[in-house]
Short mmCIF file of C-alpha atoms in Angstrom, two decimals:
data_model
loop_
_atom_site.label_atom_id
_atom_site.label_comp_id
_atom_site.label_asym_id
_atom_site.label_seq_id
_atom_site.Cartn_x
_atom_site.Cartn_y
_atom_site.Cartn_z
CA MET M 835 0.00 0.00 0.00
CA SER M 836 1.31 3.47 -0.92
CA LYS M 837 2.57 5.50 2.00
CA ASN M 838 0.19 8.25 0.86
CA ILE M 839 -2.84 6.03 1.47
CA ILE M 840 -3.94 5.99 5.09
CA MET M 841 -6.11 3.10 6.27
CA ARG M 842 -6.87 4.15 9.81
CA LEU M 843 -6.48 1.79 12.77
CA PHE M 844 -10.12 1.28 13.76
CA GLU M 845 -11.14 1.11 10.10
CA ILE M 846 -8.73 -1.79 9.68
CA ILE M 847 -10.12 -3.51 12.79
CA LEU M 848 -13.70 -3.10 11.54
CA LEU M 849 -12.73 -4.50 8.16
CA LEU M 850 -11.00 -7.48 9.74
CA ILE M 851 -14.08 -8.14 11.90
CA SER M 852 -16.23 -7.93 8.77
CA THR M 853 -14.01 -10.41 6.94
CA ILE M 854 -13.25 -13.00 9.61
CA PHE M 855 -16.27 -13.25 11.91
CA PRO M 856 -18.92 -14.31 9.38
CA PHE M 857 -16.89 -17.47 8.76
CA TYR M 858 -16.17 -17.91 12.46
CA PHE M 859 -19.86 -17.67 13.31
CA SER M 860 -20.65 -20.31 10.69
CA THR M 861 -17.97 -22.82 11.66
CA LYS M 862 -17.38 -22.30 15.38
CA GLY M 863 -20.85 -21.39 16.48
CA TYR M 864 -20.95 -19.03 19.44
CA ARG M 865 -18.40 -20.52 21.76
CA LEU M 866 -17.12 -17.08 22.76
CA ASN M 867 -19.14 -15.07 25.25
CA LYS M 868 -21.93 -13.31 23.31
CA LYS M 869 -22.02 -10.29 25.59
CA PHE M 870 -18.25 -9.86 25.37
CA LEU M 871 -18.33 -9.90 21.55
CA LEU M 872 -21.23 -7.44 21.36
CA ILE M 873 -19.46 -5.05 23.73
CA THR M 874 -16.24 -5.42 21.71
CA PHE M 875 -18.03 -4.66 18.41
CA GLY M 876 -19.73 -1.67 19.98
CA CYS M 877 -16.51 -0.31 21.46
CA VAL M 878 -14.59 -0.59 18.18
CA ILE M 879 -17.33 1.24 16.28
CA MET M 880 -17.60 3.90 18.99
CA LEU M 881 -13.83 4.46 19.04
CA HIS M 882 -13.83 4.70 15.24
CA PHE M 883 -16.50 7.42 15.24
CA ILE M 884 -14.86 9.33 18.12
CA PHE M 885 -11.24 9.27 16.97
CA GLU M 886 -11.49 8.79 13.22
CA GLY M 887 -14.95 9.95 12.27
CA TYR M 888 -17.60 8.74 9.87
CA ARG M 889 -17.00 8.64 6.15
CA TRP M 890 -19.39 7.23 3.59
CA GLN M 891 -16.77 4.89 2.07
CA MET M 892 -17.14 2.80 5.24
CA ILE M 893 -20.92 2.28 4.90
CA PRO M 894 -20.60 -1.33 3.58
CA THR M 895 -18.33 -2.10 6.54
CA TYR M 896 -20.83 -0.55 8.98
CA LEU M 897 -23.62 -2.60 7.41
CA ILE M 898 -21.71 -5.87 7.71
CA ASN M 899 -20.95 -5.14 11.36
CA VAL M 900 -24.59 -4.37 12.08
CA ILE M 901 -25.60 -7.67 10.45
CA LEU M 902 -22.93 -9.49 12.44
CA ALA M 903 -24.16 -7.93 15.69
CA TRP M 904 -27.74 -8.96 14.91
CA CYS M 905 -26.66 -12.53 14.06
CA LEU M 906 -24.65 -12.68 17.26
CA TYR M 907 -27.51 -11.35 19.39
CA LYS M 908 -29.97 -13.84 17.85
CA GLU M 909 -27.34 -16.63 17.85
CA TYR M 910 -28.04 -17.05 14.13
CA LEU M 911 -25.47 -18.83 11.97
CA PHE M 912 -24.30 -16.40 9.30
CA PHE M 913 -24.34 -18.95 6.44
CA ASN M 914 -27.39 -20.95 7.50
CA GLY M 915 -29.95 -22.98 5.61
CA GLY M 916 -29.99 -24.89 2.32
CA TRP M 917 -27.59 -24.42 -0.58
CA VAL M 918 -29.78 -21.76 -2.25
CA LYS M 919 -29.91 -19.68 0.90
CA LYS M 920 -26.20 -20.17 1.49
CA PHE M 921 -25.46 -19.12 -2.09
CA ILE M 922 -27.53 -15.93 -1.75
CA SER M 923 -25.97 -15.14 1.65
CA GLY M 924 -22.48 -15.78 0.31
CA LEU M 925 -23.04 -13.64 -2.80
CA THR M 926 -24.48 -10.78 -0.75
CA PHE M 927 -21.68 -10.99 1.77
CA SER M 928 -18.99 -11.17 -0.93
CA THR M 929 -20.42 -8.11 -2.69
CA LEU M 930 -20.59 -6.12 0.53
CA LEU M 931 -17.09 -7.20 1.49
CA LEU M 932 -15.73 -6.20 -1.93
CA PHE M 933 -17.14 -2.69 -1.51
CA ALA M 934 -16.07 -2.62 2.14
CA TRP M 935 -12.41 -3.11 1.23
CA SER M 936 -12.30 -1.28 -2.09
CA LEU M 937 -14.08 2.01 -1.34
CA PRO M 938 -11.74 3.16 1.47
CA TYR M 939 -8.79 2.17 -0.71
CA ILE M 940 -9.95 3.76 -3.98
CA LEU M 941 -11.13 6.98 -2.29
CA PRO M 942 -8.76 7.13 0.67
CA ILE M 943 -7.86 9.47 3.46
CA PHE M 944 -4.50 10.29 1.94
CA SER M 945 -1.32 11.94 3.14
CA LEU M 946 0.14 14.89 1.25
CA PRO M 947 3.92 14.96 0.73
CA THR M 948 5.72 16.73 3.56
CA PRO M 949 7.27 20.01 2.36
CA THR M 950 11.06 20.04 2.70
CA GLY M 951 11.72 23.79 2.72
CA LYS M 952 12.55 25.91 5.76
CA TYR M 953 9.35 27.99 5.64
CA LYS M 954 5.98 27.19 7.12
CA ILE M 955 3.07 27.74 4.72
CA GLY M 956 0.09 30.05 5.03
CA SER M 957 -2.77 30.93 2.74
CA ASP M 958 -5.39 33.62 2.32
CA TYR M 959 -7.66 34.88 -0.43
CA ILE M 960 -7.91 38.01 -2.56
CA HIS M 961 -11.06 38.96 -4.46
CA LEU M 962 -9.93 40.58 -7.69
CA LYS M 963 -12.46 42.72 -9.57
CA THR M 964 -11.49 43.81 -13.07
CA ASP M 965 -13.06 46.21 -15.56
CA ARG M 966 -12.88 43.57 -18.29
CA GLU M 967 -16.08 42.25 -19.79
CA GLU M 968 -17.04 38.78 -18.60
CA GLU M 969 -17.07 36.70 -21.79
CA ILE M 970 -18.61 33.58 -20.22
CA THR M 971 -21.99 34.97 -19.14
CA GLU M 972 -24.81 36.37 -21.28
CA ASN M 973 -25.14 39.59 -19.24
CA THR M 974 -23.12 42.26 -21.06
CA ASN M 975 -22.84 44.25 -17.81
CA ASP M 976 -20.93 41.47 -16.04
CA LYS M 977 -17.27 42.16 -15.35
CA ARG M 978 -14.56 39.55 -14.91
CA GLU M 979 -14.02 38.70 -11.22
CA LEU M 980 -11.40 36.29 -9.94
CA MET M 981 -10.58 34.69 -6.64
CA ILE M 982 -6.87 34.37 -5.93
CA LYS M 983 -5.65 31.89 -3.36
CA VAL M 984 -2.38 33.26 -2.02
CA TRP M 985 0.07 30.68 -0.67
CA TYR M 986 3.02 32.22 1.17
CA PRO M 987 5.90 31.58 3.59
CA ALA M 988 4.43 32.31 7.00
CA ASN M 989 5.13 33.05 10.65
CA ILE M 990 2.97 30.62 12.58
CA LYS M 991 1.64 31.38 16.06
CA ASN M 992 -1.65 29.77 17.06
CA GLU M 993 -3.22 29.42 13.62
CA GLU M 994 -4.99 26.22 12.59
CA LYS M 995 -4.27 24.29 9.44
CA GLU M 996 -6.75 24.75 6.65
CA PRO M 997 -8.94 21.87 5.42
CA TYR M 998 -8.07 20.25 2.13
CA LEU M 999 -9.98 22.17 -0.60
CA ASN M 1000 -12.61 24.81 0.04
CA ASP M 1001 -16.33 24.39 -0.73
CA GLY M 1002 -15.96 25.87 -4.19
CA ASP M 1003 -13.50 23.13 -5.14
CA ARG M 1004 -15.32 20.34 -3.32
CA ILE M 1005 -18.93 21.06 -4.22
CA GLY M 1006 -17.99 21.98 -7.77
CA PHE M 1007 -16.07 18.71 -8.15
CA ALA M 1008 -19.09 16.74 -6.87
CA LYS M 1009 -21.41 18.70 -9.16
CA LYS M 1010 -19.17 17.88 -12.15
CA TYR M 1011 -19.94 14.18 -11.69
CA GLY M 1012 -23.54 14.57 -10.52
CA LEU M 1013 -22.76 13.59 -6.92
CA PRO M 1014 -24.30 14.95 -3.70
CA LYS M 1015 -22.54 18.09 -2.51
CA SER M 1016 -21.48 16.34 0.70
CA THR M 1017 -19.59 13.63 -1.21
CA PHE M 1018 -16.17 15.06 -0.46
CA ASN M 1019 -16.75 16.11 3.15
CA TYR M 1020 -14.48 13.22 4.15
CA LEU M 1021 -11.58 15.33 2.88
CA ASN M 1022 -11.77 17.13 6.24
CA TYR M 1023 -9.71 14.20 7.53
CA VAL M 1024 -6.87 14.94 5.09
CA GLU M 1025 -4.23 16.99 6.86
CA THR M 1026 -2.66 19.83 4.90
CA HIS M 1027 0.57 21.64 5.76
CA THR M 1028 -1.03 25.03 5.11
CA TYR M 1029 -2.20 27.34 7.92
CA LYS M 1030 -5.19 29.64 7.73
CA SER M 1031 -4.34 33.34 7.40
CA PRO M 1032 -1.13 33.66 9.45
CA LYS M 1033 1.20 36.61 8.92
CA VAL M 1034 3.57 36.51 5.98
CA ALA M 1035 7.19 35.81 6.95
CA ASN M 1036 9.17 39.01 7.36
CA GLU M 1037 11.02 38.94 4.01
CA LYS M 1038 10.48 39.79 0.38
CA PHE M 1039 9.73 36.81 -1.82
CA PRO M 1040 9.64 36.17 -5.57
CA VAL M 1041 6.13 35.91 -7.02
CA LEU M 1042 4.85 32.94 -8.97
CA ILE M 1043 1.42 33.02 -10.59
CA PHE M 1044 -0.26 29.64 -11.06
CA SER M 1045 -3.01 28.79 -13.56
CA HIS M 1046 -5.00 25.55 -13.15
CA GLY M 1047 -6.43 23.16 -15.73
CA SER M 1048 -9.82 23.66 -17.37
CA TYR M 1049 -12.84 22.35 -15.41
CA SER M 1050 -10.56 21.24 -12.59
CA LYS M 1051 -10.26 22.07 -8.90
CA ALA M 1052 -8.39 25.37 -8.93
CA SER M 1053 -6.39 24.64 -5.77
CA GLY M 1054 -6.15 20.88 -6.21
CA TYR M 1055 -2.35 21.10 -6.51
CA TYR M 1056 -1.28 20.99 -2.84
CA ALA M 1057 1.39 18.35 -3.43
CA ILE M 1058 3.32 20.69 -5.71
CA ILE M 1059 2.43 24.15 -4.46
CA GLU M 1060 3.13 23.50 -0.75
CA GLU M 1061 6.65 22.35 -1.56
CA ILE M 1062 7.36 25.37 -3.77
CA VAL M 1063 6.11 27.81 -1.13
CA SER M 1064 8.12 26.12 1.62
CA GLN M 1065 11.25 26.97 -0.40
CA GLY M 1066 10.59 30.71 -0.29
CA TYR M 1067 8.09 31.68 -2.99
CA ILE M 1068 4.71 33.38 -2.88
CA VAL M 1069 2.27 31.60 -5.20
CA LEU M 1070 -0.83 33.41 -6.47
CA ASN M 1071 -3.19 30.59 -7.42
CA ILE M 1072 -5.76 31.99 -9.87
CA ASN M 1073 -9.26 30.51 -9.94
CA HIS M 1074 -10.57 31.21 -13.47
CA THR M 1075 -14.23 31.95 -12.75
CA TYR M 1076 -16.83 29.79 -14.56
CA GLU M 1077 -13.99 27.65 -15.97
CA SER M 1078 -12.90 25.78 -12.83
CA THR M 1079 -15.19 23.32 -11.04
CA GLY M 1080 -16.22 26.13 -8.69
CA THR M 1081 -15.13 29.54 -7.42
CA LEU M 1082 -15.99 30.44 -3.80
CA PHE M 1083 -16.43 34.19 -3.22
CA PRO M 1084 -16.20 36.00 0.14
CA ASP M 1085 -19.99 36.27 0.51
CA GLY M 1086 -20.31 32.48 0.25
CA THR M 1087 -21.50 32.49 -3.36
CA ILE M 1088 -20.08 29.71 -5.53
CA LYS M 1089 -19.87 30.23 -9.27
CA PHE M 1090 -19.66 26.84 -10.91
CA TYR M 1091 -18.35 25.79 -14.29
CA ASN M 1092 -20.63 27.36 -16.89
CA LYS M 1093 -22.11 24.45 -18.81
CA GLU M 1094 -24.25 26.71 -20.99
CA TYR M 1095 -21.11 28.38 -22.34
CA ASP M 1096 -19.47 24.98 -22.70
CA GLU M 1097 -22.36 23.58 -24.76
CA LYS M 1098 -22.50 26.69 -26.94
CA TYR M 1099 -18.78 27.11 -27.66
CA VAL M 1100 -16.57 24.35 -26.21
CA SER M 1101 -18.16 20.89 -26.45
CA THR M 1102 -19.75 21.47 -29.83
CA GLN M 1103 -19.93 19.10 -32.77
CA GLN M 1104 -17.75 21.48 -34.79
CA MET M 1105 -14.99 21.51 -32.17
CA GLY M 1106 -15.21 17.76 -31.70
CA GLU M 1107 -14.89 17.13 -35.42
CA LEU M 1108 -11.98 19.58 -35.65
CA ALA M 1109 -10.13 17.79 -32.84
CA TRP M 1110 -10.81 14.30 -34.25
CA LYS M 1111 -9.88 15.20 -37.84
CA SER M 1112 -6.71 16.98 -36.73
CA GLN M 1113 -5.55 13.93 -34.79
CA GLN M 1114 -6.20 11.68 -37.79
CA ASP M 1115 -4.56 14.06 -40.26
CA PHE M 1116 -1.53 14.57 -38.00
CA ASN M 1117 -0.93 10.85 -37.48
CA ASN M 1118 -1.43 10.13 -41.19
CA ALA M 1119 0.79 13.00 -42.40
CA LYS M 1120 3.74 11.89 -44.51
CA THR M 1121 5.94 14.98 -44.25
CA GLU M 1122 6.97 17.51 -41.62
CA ASN M 1123 5.32 20.28 -43.60
CA GLU M 1124 1.98 18.41 -43.58
CA LYS M 1125 2.22 18.01 -39.81
CA LEU M 1126 3.03 21.70 -39.47
CA LEU M 1127 -0.04 22.70 -41.47
CA VAL M 1128 -2.32 20.43 -39.42
CA SER M 1129 -0.81 21.74 -36.17
CA ARG M 1130 -1.21 25.38 -37.16
CA ASN M 1131 -4.87 24.84 -38.06
CA ILE M 1132 -5.86 23.11 -34.79
CA LEU M 1133 -3.69 25.24 -32.49
CA LYS M 1134 -5.06 28.52 -33.82
CA ASN M 1135 -8.71 27.54 -34.47
CA TYR M 1136 -9.65 25.20 -31.64
CA ILE M 1137 -11.72 26.83 -28.86
CA ALA M 1138 -8.88 26.29 -26.39
CA ALA M 1139 -6.97 29.07 -28.20
CA ASP M 1140 -9.66 31.56 -27.13
CA ILE M 1141 -9.53 30.26 -23.56
CA THR M 1142 -5.75 30.62 -23.60
CA LYS M 1143 -5.99 34.29 -24.54
CA ARG M 1144 -8.64 34.97 -21.88
CA TRP M 1145 -6.64 33.26 -19.16
CA SER M 1146 -3.48 35.08 -20.22
CA LYS M 1147 -5.39 38.32 -19.60
CA ASP M 1148 -6.37 36.97 -16.17
CA ILE M 1149 -2.67 36.50 -15.40
CA SER M 1150 -1.91 40.07 -16.49
CA SER M 1151 -4.82 41.36 -14.39
CA VAL M 1152 -3.16 39.81 -11.36
CA ILE M 1153 0.20 41.37 -12.23
CA ASP M 1154 -1.50 44.75 -12.67
CA LEU M 1155 -2.36 44.77 -8.97
CA LEU M 1156 0.87 43.44 -7.47
CA GLU M 1157 2.19 46.91 -6.63
CA THR M 1158 -1.13 47.83 -5.00
CA TRP M 1159 -1.17 44.68 -2.88
CA ASN M 1160 2.46 45.30 -1.99
CA LYS M 1161 1.43 48.59 -0.41
CA SER M 1162 -1.92 47.91 1.25
CA SER M 1163 -2.81 44.28 1.88
CA PHE M 1164 -1.66 41.39 4.06
CA LEU M 1165 1.11 41.05 1.46
CA ALA M 1166 2.40 44.60 2.04
CA SER M 1167 6.18 44.83 1.54
CA ARG M 1168 6.44 41.06 1.02
CA LEU M 1169 6.26 40.86 -2.79
CA ASP M 1170 9.41 41.18 -4.85
CA THR M 1171 7.68 42.59 -7.92
CA ASN M 1172 10.92 42.54 -9.88
CA LYS M 1173 10.87 38.74 -9.76
CA ILE M 1174 7.71 37.44 -11.40
CA GLY M 1175 7.34 33.94 -12.82
CA VAL M 1176 4.34 32.01 -14.10
CA PHE M 1177 3.49 28.33 -14.17
CA GLY M 1178 0.40 26.30 -14.89
CA HIS M 1179 -1.10 22.94 -15.76
CA SER M 1180 -2.95 21.80 -18.87
CA GLN M 1181 -5.08 24.70 -20.15
CA GLY M 1182 -3.40 26.88 -17.53
CA ALA M 1183 -0.02 25.89 -18.97
CA SER M 1184 -1.14 27.17 -22.37
CA ALA M 1185 -2.09 30.48 -20.71
CA VAL M 1186 1.42 30.62 -19.28
CA GLY M 1187 2.99 30.40 -22.72
CA GLN M 1188 0.65 33.08 -24.07
CA SER M 1189 1.35 35.39 -21.11
CA LEU M 1190 5.08 35.16 -21.82
CA LEU M 1191 4.39 36.50 -25.29
CA GLU M 1192 2.10 39.28 -24.11
CA ASP M 1193 3.38 40.54 -20.75
CA ASN M 1194 6.91 41.93 -20.49
CA ARG M 1195 6.78 41.99 -16.70
CA ILE M 1196 7.10 38.21 -16.54
CA ILE M 1197 10.67 36.91 -16.37
CA ALA M 1198 10.21 33.15 -16.93
CA GLY M 1199 7.54 30.47 -17.23
CA VAL M 1200 6.88 26.75 -16.75
CA SER M 1201 4.30 24.64 -18.59
CA LEU M 1202 3.10 21.44 -16.90
CA ASP M 1203 1.68 19.12 -19.55
CA GLY M 1204 -0.16 21.73 -21.60
CA VAL M 1205 -0.80 21.85 -25.33
CA GLN M 1206 0.25 25.34 -26.45
CA TRP M 1207 -2.88 26.66 -28.15
CA GLY M 1208 -2.92 30.02 -29.94
CA ASN M 1209 -0.30 31.88 -31.93
CA MET M 1210 2.85 30.47 -30.32
CA ILE M 1211 3.39 28.40 -33.46
CA ASP M 1212 4.15 31.59 -35.40
CA SER M 1213 6.03 33.30 -32.56
CA THR M 1214 9.35 33.11 -30.78
CA LEU M 1215 9.63 33.24 -27.01
CA LYS M 1216 11.96 35.87 -25.60
CA LYS M 1217 11.94 34.55 -22.05
CA PRO M 1218 13.35 31.42 -20.37
CA PHE M 1219 10.81 28.62 -20.68
CA LEU M 1220 10.46 25.07 -19.36
CA ILE M 1221 7.87 22.54 -20.46
CA ILE M 1222 7.41 19.30 -18.50
CA SER M 1223 5.18 16.80 -20.29
CA SER M 1224 3.60 13.56 -19.21
CA ASP M 1225 4.31 10.39 -21.17
CA TRP M 1226 2.08 10.94 -24.19
CA LYS M 1227 1.32 7.72 -26.05
CA PHE M 1228 0.15 7.17 -29.62
CA PRO M 1229 -2.32 8.25 -30.99
CA HIS M 1230 -1.92 11.42 -28.87
CA PRO M 1231 -0.53 13.92 -31.41
CA ASN M 1232 2.43 15.98 -30.22
CA PHE M 1233 1.31 19.37 -31.54
CA ASN M 1234 3.81 21.02 -29.19
CA THR M 1235 6.67 19.91 -31.43
CA TYR M 1236 5.37 22.46 -33.90
CA ALA M 1237 3.85 24.95 -31.44
CA PHE M 1238 7.33 25.54 -30.02
CA ARG M 1239 9.22 25.06 -33.27
CA ASN M 1240 10.87 28.48 -32.86
CA GLY M 1241 11.90 27.86 -29.27
CA SER M 1242 13.15 30.84 -27.31
CA SER M 1243 15.70 33.52 -28.10
CA THR M 1244 17.06 32.97 -24.57
CA ILE M 1245 16.66 29.37 -23.35
CA PHE M 1246 14.08 26.60 -23.72
CA TYR M 1247 13.98 23.31 -21.80
CA ASP M 1248 11.90 20.38 -23.03
CA ALA M 1249 11.30 17.66 -20.42
CA LYS M 1250 9.18 14.54 -19.95
CA ILE M 1251 8.37 12.25 -17.03
CA GLU M 1252 8.10 8.69 -18.25
CA ASN M 1253 5.10 6.55 -17.26
CA SER M 1254 3.25 9.61 -15.94
CA GLY M 1255 -0.21 10.81 -17.01
CA HIS M 1256 -1.94 14.12 -17.49
CA ALA M 1257 -3.28 14.18 -13.91
CA SER M 1258 0.10 13.29 -12.37
CA PHE M 1259 0.78 16.98 -11.68
CA MET M 1260 -2.43 17.31 -9.66
CA ASP M 1261 -3.51 15.76 -6.36
CA ILE M 1262 -5.92 13.48 -8.25
CA PRO M 1263 -3.74 10.32 -8.02
CA LEU M 1264 -3.84 10.74 -4.24
CA MET M 1265 -7.59 11.34 -4.15
CA VAL M 1266 -8.46 8.49 -6.52
CA ASN M 1267 -6.22 5.46 -5.99
CA LEU M 1268 -7.11 3.68 -9.23
CA GLN M 1269 -4.81 4.04 -12.22
CA PHE M 1270 -7.32 3.51 -15.04
CA VAL M 1271 -9.54 6.21 -13.54
CA ASN M 1272 -7.10 8.86 -12.31
CA GLU M 1273 -5.19 9.33 -15.60
CA ALA M 1274 -1.89 9.43 -13.74
CA GLY M 1275 0.02 6.64 -15.45
CA THR M 1276 1.83 3.84 -13.67
CA ILE M 1277 4.48 5.93 -11.91
CA ASN M 1278 4.35 6.51 -8.16
CA PRO M 1279 2.67 9.93 -7.61
CA ASN M 1280 5.40 10.94 -5.16
CA SER M 1281 8.03 10.49 -7.85
CA VAL M 1282 6.24 12.92 -10.16
CA TYR M 1283 5.80 15.48 -7.40
CA LYS M 1284 9.46 15.25 -6.44
CA ILE M 1285 10.74 15.51 -10.01
CA THR M 1286 8.36 18.35 -10.82
CA THR M 1287 9.01 20.48 -7.76
CA GLU M 1288 12.77 20.00 -7.91
CA THR M 1289 12.87 20.96 -11.60
CA VAL M 1290 10.50 23.91 -11.24
CA LEU M 1291 12.33 25.25 -8.20
CA ARG M 1292 15.75 24.98 -9.83
CA PHE M 1293 14.41 26.70 -12.93
CA PHE M 1294 12.91 29.64 -11.04
CA ASP M 1295 15.88 29.83 -8.67
CA MET M 1296 18.09 30.22 -11.71
CA TYR M 1297 16.09 32.89 -13.52
CA LEU M 1298 14.43 34.75 -10.64
CA ASN M 1299 17.04 34.38 -7.91
CA ASP M 1300 20.20 34.21 -10.02
CA LYS M 1301 21.27 30.85 -8.58
CA PRO M 1302 23.25 28.94 -11.23
CA THR M 1303 22.28 25.30 -11.72
CA ASN M 1304 22.36 22.58 -14.33
CA LEU M 1305 18.86 21.33 -15.10
CA ILE M 1306 20.13 18.78 -17.59
CA ASN M 1307 21.92 16.90 -14.78
CA LEU M 1308 18.55 16.09 -13.22
CA LYS M 1309 18.03 13.28 -15.72
CA THR M 1310 20.91 11.40 -14.10
CA LYS M 1311 19.29 11.80 -10.69
CA HIS M 1312 15.78 10.67 -11.72
CA LEU M 1313 15.60 7.62 -13.98
CA GLU M 1314 12.07 8.46 -15.18
CA PHE M 1315 13.06 11.98 -16.22
CA GLU M 1316 14.13 13.20 -19.62
CA ILE M 1317 15.22 16.78 -20.24
CA ALA M 1318 17.02 18.55 -23.04
CA GLN M 1319 17.76 22.10 -24.04
CA LYS M 1320 15.92 22.92 -27.25
CA LYS M 1321 18.09 24.39 -29.94
CA GLN M 1322 16.68 27.32 -31.87
#
């Protein structure tokens, strides 16, 4: 079992009781004292609820224990009767037992990687109101509003640690899959390393702006972000309103992913056909020029190119206010506004590339497994850039080969983590411990987090903090890692 997956003590005891005692009751009768067993069952369940707490994944286990207690009280053999009755009892028990063991394992109480930096981590929120028109809604008077989760090195006194994910992330994630809004309440048992609203450590820190993936949990990147912050960076985690699973505003309002906009512009037949045809044409192309033409068409005309431009503007809207926040907010005098980097995942990674083209205030950027939509294919980066990709398999077309064909006039690193998947850079492989569901490949999640954070930190240390390093040498340290400097 992965060290990130926590099967709690009394949960294990309840599961063992559920597995062993039905057979014991059928073969040994009730030779043990009935009252003693009933009291023992009751105490274990009570201790579980008191010290560990209820979670719905344990419902099959609770049900089996209730049935066992009833059988014990009535002195009823668990597998009793003729072969038909025994078959039905056995099938029912086996099904319950399968769910009893699998649900807590597949959707576990997990442990986040422990940050290794010298700084404790705090977080708070900033509500950013822009004068830009909100493109997602139908109301022409709506203006673009963003929630920014600020992660920062902190001075800790008596502050409590924050729960894993806020209600915008949790309820929006449940809503995405048509689940009850309380589905992810069990995440309260996941311990983060981030404290709620402490004071920022008394130093100036470089600023990194982070952009999440489309229709994902905006702050579902604890495993990576906590480590980066612990090493002395302030991370401004943008929540792209209406395009994440959910954005929680200070008044308690949650603005969920806008499905009406999605149906009208994103998940349309036209866009689906464009994506499918481009993949076929790319994989069937005979020459490099044919692949270039296919890549240019999809990268510039797919709806993700429009999202990329909008999110790039969101990044610039955050940068516009850094000086203001550095004067009159909880971040006052803590932002080194001469050291600004950007990084993001998936669609957010594409926004990072676009922002490097559009905003001169940004020094360097990192893309985590994003296809570079938009006009990068006909542009040349003028800033240091690092792209870390997952292990794309055929027939996934590598449009990035052509998107970044011009590289950078400064430096461009192209890296890949073997056996990883698109979700490997998120917390998803910790939340969902099933490889064919979590899209995180076969690699241990901790390995991806370690490789990613070490590479990202070295990169930003080099270009924001002027600390010389050799990124290429990392491939000798991590066997699953490939990295090369792209030649222009």
